[in-house]
Amino acid sequence: MIAALDHVQLAAPEGSEEALRAYYVDILGMTEMPKPPVLAARGGCWFQAGPVQLHVGIEADFRPARKAHPGLRVRDIEAFAARLTERGAEVRWDGDLPGHRRFFSHDPVGNRLEFLEPDGAPAPENR
Protein backbone atom coordinates (compact mmCIF):
# COMPACT_ATOMS: atom_id res chain seq x y z
CA MET A 1 0.00 0.00 0.00
CA ILE A 2 1.38 3.46 -0.92
CA ALA A 3 1.88 5.64 2.16
CA ALA A 4 3.50 8.85 0.86
CA LEU A 5 5.45 10.42 -1.97
CA ASP A 6 9.14 10.21 -1.08
CA HIS A 7 10.62 12.47 -3.78
CA VAL A 8 10.33 13.64 -7.36
CA GLN A 9 13.22 13.03 -9.79
CA LEU A 10 14.04 15.58 -12.47
CA ALA A 11 16.86 15.39 -15.00
CA ALA A 12 19.58 17.81 -16.06
CA PRO A 13 22.59 17.87 -18.37
CA GLU A 14 26.11 17.10 -17.21
CA GLY A 15 27.89 20.04 -15.60
CA SER A 16 24.73 21.94 -14.59
CA GLU A 17 24.97 21.39 -10.83
CA GLU A 18 26.09 24.94 -9.94
CA ALA A 19 23.24 26.50 -11.94
CA LEU A 20 20.81 24.08 -10.28
CA ARG A 21 22.10 25.01 -6.82
CA ALA A 22 21.70 28.69 -7.62
CA TYR A 23 18.07 28.14 -8.63
CA TYR A 24 16.85 25.61 -6.08
CA VAL A 25 18.74 27.06 -3.07
CA ASP A 26 19.13 30.78 -3.79
CA ILE A 27 15.91 31.40 -5.73
CA LEU A 28 13.46 28.80 -4.36
CA GLY A 29 14.91 28.72 -0.84
CA MET A 30 15.40 24.95 -0.66
CA THR A 31 18.30 23.27 1.16
CA GLU A 32 20.73 20.98 -0.63
CA MET A 33 20.78 17.48 0.84
CA PRO A 34 23.94 15.38 0.78
CA LYS A 35 23.73 12.42 -1.59
CA PRO A 36 25.06 9.01 -0.55
CA PRO A 37 28.65 8.69 -1.90
CA VAL A 38 27.81 5.98 -4.44
CA LEU A 39 25.06 8.21 -5.89
CA ALA A 40 27.06 11.45 -5.59
CA ALA A 41 29.62 9.97 -8.00
CA ARG A 42 26.90 10.08 -10.69
CA GLY A 43 26.50 13.86 -10.37
CA GLY A 44 23.29 15.78 -9.81
CA CYS A 45 21.88 17.35 -6.66
CA TRP A 46 19.15 16.67 -4.11
CA PHE A 47 17.10 19.47 -2.56
CA GLN A 48 14.60 19.67 0.29
CA ALA A 49 12.09 22.13 1.76
CA GLY A 50 10.28 20.67 4.77
CA PRO A 51 9.05 17.21 3.74
CA VAL A 52 9.35 17.99 0.01
CA GLN A 53 12.34 16.50 -1.83
CA LEU A 54 13.42 17.12 -5.41
CA HIS A 55 16.24 15.00 -6.80
CA VAL A 56 17.93 16.21 -9.98
CA GLY A 57 19.93 13.55 -11.75
CA ILE A 58 22.31 13.82 -14.67
CA GLU A 59 21.04 12.43 -17.96
CA ALA A 60 23.39 11.97 -20.93
CA ASP A 61 20.82 12.77 -23.63
CA PHE A 62 18.97 15.39 -21.55
CA ARG A 63 15.84 17.09 -22.82
CA PRO A 64 13.88 19.28 -20.38
CA ALA A 65 10.42 18.17 -19.30
CA ARG A 66 8.06 20.58 -21.05
CA LYS A 67 4.71 19.14 -19.94
CA ALA A 68 5.58 16.78 -17.08
CA HIS A 69 6.33 18.68 -13.87
CA PRO A 70 6.18 18.57 -10.09
CA GLY A 71 3.38 20.59 -8.50
CA LEU A 72 4.72 22.31 -5.40
CA ARG A 73 2.24 23.70 -2.89
CA VAL A 74 3.35 27.02 -1.43
CA ARG A 75 2.16 29.49 1.20
CA ASP A 76 1.57 33.14 0.29
CA ILE A 77 1.90 32.50 -3.42
CA GLU A 78 2.04 36.19 -4.37
CA ALA A 79 5.08 36.77 -2.12
CA PHE A 80 6.68 33.57 -3.41
CA ALA A 81 6.15 34.67 -7.03
CA ALA A 82 7.66 38.06 -6.18
CA ARG A 83 10.71 36.29 -4.66
CA LEU A 84 11.27 34.36 -7.90
CA THR A 85 10.82 37.44 -10.07
CA GLU A 86 13.16 39.54 -7.91
CA ARG A 87 15.82 36.85 -8.28
CA GLY A 88 15.49 36.69 -12.07
CA ALA A 89 13.25 33.65 -12.55
CA GLU A 90 10.33 33.84 -14.96
CA VAL A 91 6.85 33.51 -13.44
CA ARG A 92 3.88 32.69 -15.71
CA TRP A 93 0.51 32.85 -13.94
CA ASP A 94 -2.18 30.38 -15.00
CA GLY A 95 -5.82 30.61 -13.91
CA ASP A 96 -7.04 27.32 -15.40
CA LEU A 97 -7.11 25.19 -12.23
CA PRO A 98 -10.36 25.86 -10.34
CA GLY A 99 -9.94 26.49 -6.63
CA HIS A 100 -6.24 27.39 -6.87
CA ARG A 101 -3.88 30.24 -7.66
CA ARG A 102 -0.90 28.95 -9.55
CA PHE A 103 2.03 29.83 -11.73
CA PHE A 104 4.70 28.02 -13.70
CA SER A 105 8.43 28.63 -13.81
CA HIS A 106 11.41 26.82 -15.32
CA ASP A 107 14.66 25.83 -13.68
CA PRO A 108 17.93 26.87 -15.39
CA VAL A 109 17.99 23.73 -17.57
CA GLY A 110 14.38 24.16 -18.72
CA ASN A 111 12.42 21.79 -16.45
CA ARG A 112 8.87 23.02 -15.84
CA LEU A 113 7.75 23.57 -12.23
CA GLU A 114 4.24 24.37 -11.00
CA PHE A 115 3.66 26.34 -7.79
CA LEU A 116 0.15 26.45 -6.38
CA GLU A 117 -1.93 27.49 -3.40
CA PRO A 118 -5.60 26.63 -2.81
CA ASP A 119 -8.05 29.54 -2.95
CA GLY A 120 -9.19 30.55 0.50
CA ALA A 121 -5.90 29.57 2.13
CA PRO A 122 -5.41 31.54 5.34
CA ALA A 123 -3.72 34.90 4.95
CA PRO A 124 0.00 34.85 5.82
CA GLU A 125 -0.55 36.61 9.16
CA ASN A 126 -3.05 33.88 10.18
CA ARG A 127 -0.71 30.94 9.52
mmCIF file with all atom_site columns, C-alpha atoms in Angstrom:
data_model
loop_
_atom_site.group_PDB
_atom_site.id
_atom_site.type_symbol
_atom_site.label_atom_id
_atom_site.label_alt_id
_atom_site.label_comp_id
_atom_site.label_asym_id
_atom_site.label_entity_id
_atom_site.label_seq_id
_atom_site.pdbx_PDB_ins_code
_atom_site.Cartn_x
_atom_site.Cartn_y
_atom_site.Cartn_z
_atom_site.occupancy
_atom_site.B_iso_or_equiv
_atom_site.pdbx_formal_charge
_atom_site.auth_seq_id
_atom_site.auth_comp_id
_atom_site.auth_asym_id
_atom_site.auth_atom_id
_atom_site.pdbx_PDB_model_num
ATOM 1   C CA . MET A 1 1   ? 0.000   0.000  0.000   1.00 0.00 ? 1   MET A CA 1
ATOM 2   C CA . ILE A 1 2   ? 1.377   3.458  -0.921  1.00 0.00 ? 2   ILE A CA 1
ATOM 3   C CA . ALA A 1 3   ? 1.885   5.637  2.159   1.00 0.00 ? 3   ALA A CA 1
ATOM 4   C CA . ALA A 1 4   ? 3.502   8.851  0.857   1.00 0.00 ? 4   ALA A CA 1
ATOM 5   C CA . LEU A 1 5   ? 5.446   10.425 -1.966  1.00 0.00 ? 5   LEU A CA 1
ATOM 6   C CA . ASP A 1 6   ? 9.140   10.209 -1.082  1.00 0.00 ? 6   ASP A CA 1
ATOM 7   C CA . HIS A 1 7   ? 10.622  12.474 -3.782  1.00 0.00 ? 7   HIS A CA 1
ATOM 8   C CA . VAL A 1 8   ? 10.328  13.644 -7.364  1.00 0.00 ? 8   VAL A CA 1
ATOM 9   C CA . GLN A 1 9   ? 13.216  13.031 -9.789  1.00 0.00 ? 9   GLN A CA 1
ATOM 10  C CA . LEU A 1 10  ? 14.043  15.578 -12.474 1.00 0.00 ? 10  LEU A CA 1
ATOM 11  C CA . ALA A 1 11  ? 16.863  15.394 -15.002 1.00 0.00 ? 11  ALA A CA 1
ATOM 12  C CA . ALA A 1 12  ? 19.583  17.814 -16.061 1.00 0.00 ? 12  ALA A CA 1
ATOM 13  C CA . PRO A 1 13  ? 22.592  17.872 -18.373 1.00 0.00 ? 13  PRO A CA 1
ATOM 14  C CA . GLU A 1 14  ? 26.108  17.098 -17.209 1.00 0.00 ? 14  GLU A CA 1
ATOM 15  C CA . GLY A 1 15  ? 27.885  20.039 -15.599 1.00 0.00 ? 15  GLY A CA 1
ATOM 16  C CA . SER A 1 16  ? 24.731  21.935 -14.594 1.00 0.00 ? 16  SER A CA 1
ATOM 17  C CA . GLU A 1 17  ? 24.972  21.388 -10.829 1.00 0.00 ? 17  GLU A CA 1
ATOM 18  C CA . GLU A 1 18  ? 26.090  24.938 -9.944  1.00 0.00 ? 18  GLU A CA 1
ATOM 19  C CA . ALA A 1 19  ? 23.240  26.503 -11.939 1.00 0.00 ? 19  ALA A CA 1
ATOM 20  C CA . LEU A 1 20  ? 20.807  24.079 -10.284 1.00 0.00 ? 20  LEU A CA 1
ATOM 21  C CA . ARG A 1 21  ? 22.103  25.005 -6.824  1.00 0.00 ? 21  ARG A CA 1
ATOM 22  C CA . ALA A 1 22  ? 21.704  28.692 -7.617  1.00 0.00 ? 22  ALA A CA 1
ATOM 23  C CA . TYR A 1 23  ? 18.071  28.139 -8.627  1.00 0.00 ? 23  TYR A CA 1
ATOM 24  C CA . TYR A 1 24  ? 16.850  25.612 -6.079  1.00 0.00 ? 24  TYR A CA 1
ATOM 25  C CA . VAL A 1 25  ? 18.738  27.061 -3.068  1.00 0.00 ? 25  VAL A CA 1
ATOM 26  C CA . ASP A 1 26  ? 19.127  30.782 -3.795  1.00 0.00 ? 26  ASP A CA 1
ATOM 27  C CA . ILE A 1 27  ? 15.910  31.400 -5.726  1.00 0.00 ? 27  ILE A CA 1
ATOM 28  C CA . LEU A 1 28  ? 13.463  28.795 -4.357  1.00 0.00 ? 28  LEU A CA 1
ATOM 29  C CA . GLY A 1 29  ? 14.912  28.717 -0.839  1.00 0.00 ? 29  GLY A CA 1
ATOM 30  C CA . MET A 1 30  ? 15.402  24.953 -0.662  1.00 0.00 ? 30  MET A CA 1
ATOM 31  C CA . THR A 1 31  ? 18.295  23.268 1.156   1.00 0.00 ? 31  THR A CA 1
ATOM 32  C CA . GLU A 1 32  ? 20.726  20.981 -0.626  1.00 0.00 ? 32  GLU A CA 1
ATOM 33  C CA . MET A 1 33  ? 20.780  17.478 0.843   1.00 0.00 ? 33  MET A CA 1
ATOM 34  C CA . PRO A 1 34  ? 23.942  15.376 0.782   1.00 0.00 ? 34  PRO A CA 1
ATOM 35  C CA . LYS A 1 35  ? 23.728  12.421 -1.592  1.00 0.00 ? 35  LYS A CA 1
ATOM 36  C CA . PRO A 1 36  ? 25.061  9.007  -0.548  1.00 0.00 ? 36  PRO A CA 1
ATOM 37  C CA . PRO A 1 37  ? 28.648  8.689  -1.901  1.00 0.00 ? 37  PRO A CA 1
ATOM 38  C CA . VAL A 1 38  ? 27.812  5.981  -4.443  1.00 0.00 ? 38  VAL A CA 1
ATOM 39  C CA . LEU A 1 39  ? 25.061  8.209  -5.895  1.00 0.00 ? 39  LEU A CA 1
ATOM 40  C CA . ALA A 1 40  ? 27.058  11.450 -5.587  1.00 0.00 ? 40  ALA A CA 1
ATOM 41  C CA . ALA A 1 41  ? 29.616  9.966  -7.996  1.00 0.00 ? 41  ALA A CA 1
ATOM 42  C CA . ARG A 1 42  ? 26.900  10.077 -10.690 1.00 0.00 ? 42  ARG A CA 1
ATOM 43  C CA . GLY A 1 43  ? 26.498  13.861 -10.366 1.00 0.00 ? 43  GLY A CA 1
ATOM 44  C CA . GLY A 1 44  ? 23.292  15.776 -9.815  1.00 0.00 ? 44  GLY A CA 1
ATOM 45  C CA . CYS A 1 45  ? 21.876  17.350 -6.664  1.00 0.00 ? 45  CYS A CA 1
ATOM 46  C CA . TRP A 1 46  ? 19.155  16.668 -4.112  1.00 0.00 ? 46  TRP A CA 1
ATOM 47  C CA . PHE A 1 47  ? 17.104  19.472 -2.559  1.00 0.00 ? 47  PHE A CA 1
ATOM 48  C CA . GLN A 1 48  ? 14.599  19.668 0.289   1.00 0.00 ? 48  GLN A CA 1
ATOM 49  C CA . ALA A 1 49  ? 12.087  22.125 1.757   1.00 0.00 ? 49  ALA A CA 1
ATOM 50  C CA . GLY A 1 50  ? 10.283  20.670 4.771   1.00 0.00 ? 50  GLY A CA 1
ATOM 51  C CA . PRO A 1 51  ? 9.048   17.214 3.738   1.00 0.00 ? 51  PRO A CA 1
ATOM 52  C CA . VAL A 1 52  ? 9.348   17.993 0.007   1.00 0.00 ? 52  VAL A CA 1
ATOM 53  C CA . GLN A 1 53  ? 12.340  16.504 -1.828  1.00 0.00 ? 53  GLN A CA 1
ATOM 54  C CA . LEU A 1 54  ? 13.422  17.116 -5.408  1.00 0.00 ? 54  LEU A CA 1
ATOM 55  C CA . HIS A 1 55  ? 16.243  14.996 -6.796  1.00 0.00 ? 55  HIS A CA 1
ATOM 56  C CA . VAL A 1 56  ? 17.928  16.207 -9.976  1.00 0.00 ? 56  VAL A CA 1
ATOM 57  C CA . GLY A 1 57  ? 19.928  13.545 -11.748 1.00 0.00 ? 57  GLY A CA 1
ATOM 58  C CA . ILE A 1 58  ? 22.309  13.821 -14.666 1.00 0.00 ? 58  ILE A CA 1
ATOM 59  C CA . GLU A 1 59  ? 21.042  12.431 -17.963 1.00 0.00 ? 59  GLU A CA 1
ATOM 60  C CA . ALA A 1 60  ? 23.394  11.969 -20.929 1.00 0.00 ? 60  ALA A CA 1
ATOM 61  C CA . ASP A 1 61  ? 20.822  12.772 -23.628 1.00 0.00 ? 61  ASP A CA 1
ATOM 62  C CA . PHE A 1 62  ? 18.972  15.391 -21.553 1.00 0.00 ? 62  PHE A CA 1
ATOM 63  C CA . ARG A 1 63  ? 15.842  17.085 -22.824 1.00 0.00 ? 63  ARG A CA 1
ATOM 64  C CA . PRO A 1 64  ? 13.882  19.278 -20.383 1.00 0.00 ? 64  PRO A CA 1
ATOM 65  C CA . ALA A 1 65  ? 10.423  18.171 -19.297 1.00 0.00 ? 65  ALA A CA 1
ATOM 66  C CA . ARG A 1 66  ? 8.063   20.584 -21.049 1.00 0.00 ? 66  ARG A CA 1
ATOM 67  C CA . LYS A 1 67  ? 4.706   19.135 -19.944 1.00 0.00 ? 67  LYS A CA 1
ATOM 68  C CA . ALA A 1 68  ? 5.579   16.780 -17.075 1.00 0.00 ? 68  ALA A CA 1
ATOM 69  C CA . HIS A 1 69  ? 6.326   18.678 -13.868 1.00 0.00 ? 69  HIS A CA 1
ATOM 70  C CA . PRO A 1 70  ? 6.180   18.566 -10.093 1.00 0.00 ? 70  PRO A CA 1
ATOM 71  C CA . GLY A 1 71  ? 3.379   20.591 -8.505  1.00 0.00 ? 71  GLY A CA 1
ATOM 72  C CA . LEU A 1 72  ? 4.719   22.308 -5.402  1.00 0.00 ? 72  LEU A CA 1
ATOM 73  C CA . ARG A 1 73  ? 2.237   23.703 -2.892  1.00 0.00 ? 73  ARG A CA 1
ATOM 74  C CA . VAL A 1 74  ? 3.351   27.016 -1.427  1.00 0.00 ? 74  VAL A CA 1
ATOM 75  C CA . ARG A 1 75  ? 2.159   29.487 1.205   1.00 0.00 ? 75  ARG A CA 1
ATOM 76  C CA . ASP A 1 76  ? 1.575   33.136 0.292   1.00 0.00 ? 76  ASP A CA 1
ATOM 77  C CA . ILE A 1 77  ? 1.899   32.505 -3.422  1.00 0.00 ? 77  ILE A CA 1
ATOM 78  C CA . GLU A 1 78  ? 2.042   36.189 -4.366  1.00 0.00 ? 78  GLU A CA 1
ATOM 79  C CA . ALA A 1 79  ? 5.076   36.768 -2.116  1.00 0.00 ? 79  ALA A CA 1
ATOM 80  C CA . PHE A 1 80  ? 6.677   33.568 -3.406  1.00 0.00 ? 80  PHE A CA 1
ATOM 81  C CA . ALA A 1 81  ? 6.147   34.669 -7.027  1.00 0.00 ? 81  ALA A CA 1
ATOM 82  C CA . ALA A 1 82  ? 7.661   38.060 -6.177  1.00 0.00 ? 82  ALA A CA 1
ATOM 83  C CA . ARG A 1 83  ? 10.705  36.295 -4.661  1.00 0.00 ? 83  ARG A CA 1
ATOM 84  C CA . LEU A 1 84  ? 11.274  34.355 -7.896  1.00 0.00 ? 84  LEU A CA 1
ATOM 85  C CA . THR A 1 85  ? 10.821  37.438 -10.070 1.00 0.00 ? 85  THR A CA 1
ATOM 86  C CA . GLU A 1 86  ? 13.164  39.536 -7.907  1.00 0.00 ? 86  GLU A CA 1
ATOM 87  C CA . ARG A 1 87  ? 15.823  36.853 -8.281  1.00 0.00 ? 87  ARG A CA 1
ATOM 88  C CA . GLY A 1 88  ? 15.492  36.691 -12.069 1.00 0.00 ? 88  GLY A CA 1
ATOM 89  C CA . ALA A 1 89  ? 13.249  33.645 -12.550 1.00 0.00 ? 89  ALA A CA 1
ATOM 90  C CA . GLU A 1 90  ? 10.329  33.845 -14.958 1.00 0.00 ? 90  GLU A CA 1
ATOM 91  C CA . VAL A 1 91  ? 6.847   33.508 -13.436 1.00 0.00 ? 91  VAL A CA 1
ATOM 92  C CA . ARG A 1 92  ? 3.881   32.694 -15.708 1.00 0.00 ? 92  ARG A CA 1
ATOM 93  C CA . TRP A 1 93  ? 0.514   32.848 -13.936 1.00 0.00 ? 93  TRP A CA 1
ATOM 94  C CA . ASP A 1 94  ? -2.182  30.380 -15.003 1.00 0.00 ? 94  ASP A CA 1
ATOM 95  C CA . GLY A 1 95  ? -5.820  30.606 -13.908 1.00 0.00 ? 95  GLY A CA 1
ATOM 96  C CA . ASP A 1 96  ? -7.037  27.321 -15.403 1.00 0.00 ? 96  ASP A CA 1
ATOM 97  C CA . LEU A 1 97  ? -7.110  25.193 -12.226 1.00 0.00 ? 97  LEU A CA 1
ATOM 98  C CA . PRO A 1 98  ? -10.364 25.861 -10.339 1.00 0.00 ? 98  PRO A CA 1
ATOM 99  C CA . GLY A 1 99  ? -9.944  26.493 -6.635  1.00 0.00 ? 99  GLY A CA 1
ATOM 100 C CA . HIS A 1 100 ? -6.244  27.394 -6.870  1.00 0.00 ? 100 HIS A CA 1
ATOM 101 C CA . ARG A 1 101 ? -3.883  30.243 -7.656  1.00 0.00 ? 101 ARG A CA 1
ATOM 102 C CA . ARG A 1 102 ? -0.903  28.947 -9.551  1.00 0.00 ? 102 ARG A CA 1
ATOM 103 C CA . PHE A 1 103 ? 2.032   29.826 -11.732 1.00 0.00 ? 103 PHE A CA 1
ATOM 104 C CA . PHE A 1 104 ? 4.701   28.016 -13.701 1.00 0.00 ? 104 PHE A CA 1
ATOM 105 C CA . SER A 1 105 ? 8.433   28.633 -13.814 1.00 0.00 ? 105 SER A CA 1
ATOM 106 C CA . HIS A 1 106 ? 11.411  26.822 -15.317 1.00 0.00 ? 106 HIS A CA 1
ATOM 107 C CA . ASP A 1 107 ? 14.662  25.828 -13.680 1.00 0.00 ? 107 ASP A CA 1
ATOM 108 C CA . PRO A 1 108 ? 17.926  26.865 -15.387 1.00 0.00 ? 108 PRO A CA 1
ATOM 109 C CA . VAL A 1 109 ? 17.991  23.731 -17.567 1.00 0.00 ? 109 VAL A CA 1
ATOM 110 C CA . GLY A 1 110 ? 14.378  24.155 -18.724 1.00 0.00 ? 110 GLY A CA 1
ATOM 111 C CA . ASN A 1 111 ? 12.423  21.792 -16.449 1.00 0.00 ? 111 ASN A CA 1
ATOM 112 C CA . ARG A 1 112 ? 8.871   23.022 -15.842 1.00 0.00 ? 112 ARG A CA 1
ATOM 113 C CA . LEU A 1 113 ? 7.746   23.570 -12.230 1.00 0.00 ? 113 LEU A CA 1
ATOM 114 C CA . GLU A 1 114 ? 4.238   24.371 -11.000 1.00 0.00 ? 114 GLU A CA 1
ATOM 115 C CA . PHE A 1 115 ? 3.659   26.345 -7.790  1.00 0.00 ? 115 PHE A CA 1
ATOM 116 C CA . LEU A 1 116 ? 0.145   26.454 -6.381  1.00 0.00 ? 116 LEU A CA 1
ATOM 117 C CA . GLU A 1 117 ? -1.933  27.493 -3.396  1.00 0.00 ? 117 GLU A CA 1
ATOM 118 C CA . PRO A 1 118 ? -5.602  26.626 -2.812  1.00 0.00 ? 118 PRO A CA 1
ATOM 119 C CA . ASP A 1 119 ? -8.051  29.544 -2.951  1.00 0.00 ? 119 ASP A CA 1
ATOM 120 C CA . GLY A 1 120 ? -9.188  30.552 0.500   1.00 0.00 ? 120 GLY A CA 1
ATOM 121 C CA . ALA A 1 121 ? -5.899  29.568 2.126   1.00 0.00 ? 121 ALA A CA 1
ATOM 122 C CA . PRO A 1 122 ? -5.414  31.543 5.339   1.00 0.00 ? 122 PRO A CA 1
ATOM 123 C CA . ALA A 1 123 ? -3.723  34.903 4.949   1.00 0.00 ? 123 ALA A CA 1
ATOM 124 C CA . PRO A 1 124 ? 0.002   34.849 5.821   1.00 0.00 ? 124 PRO A CA 1
ATOM 125 C CA . GLU A 1 125 ? -0.550  36.614 9.158   1.00 0.00 ? 125 GLU A CA 1
ATOM 126 C CA . ASN A 1 126 ? -3.049  33.885 10.179  1.00 0.00 ? 126 ASN A CA 1
ATOM 127 C CA . ARG A 1 127 ? -0.709  30.945 9.524   1.00 0.00 ? 127 ARG A CA 1
#
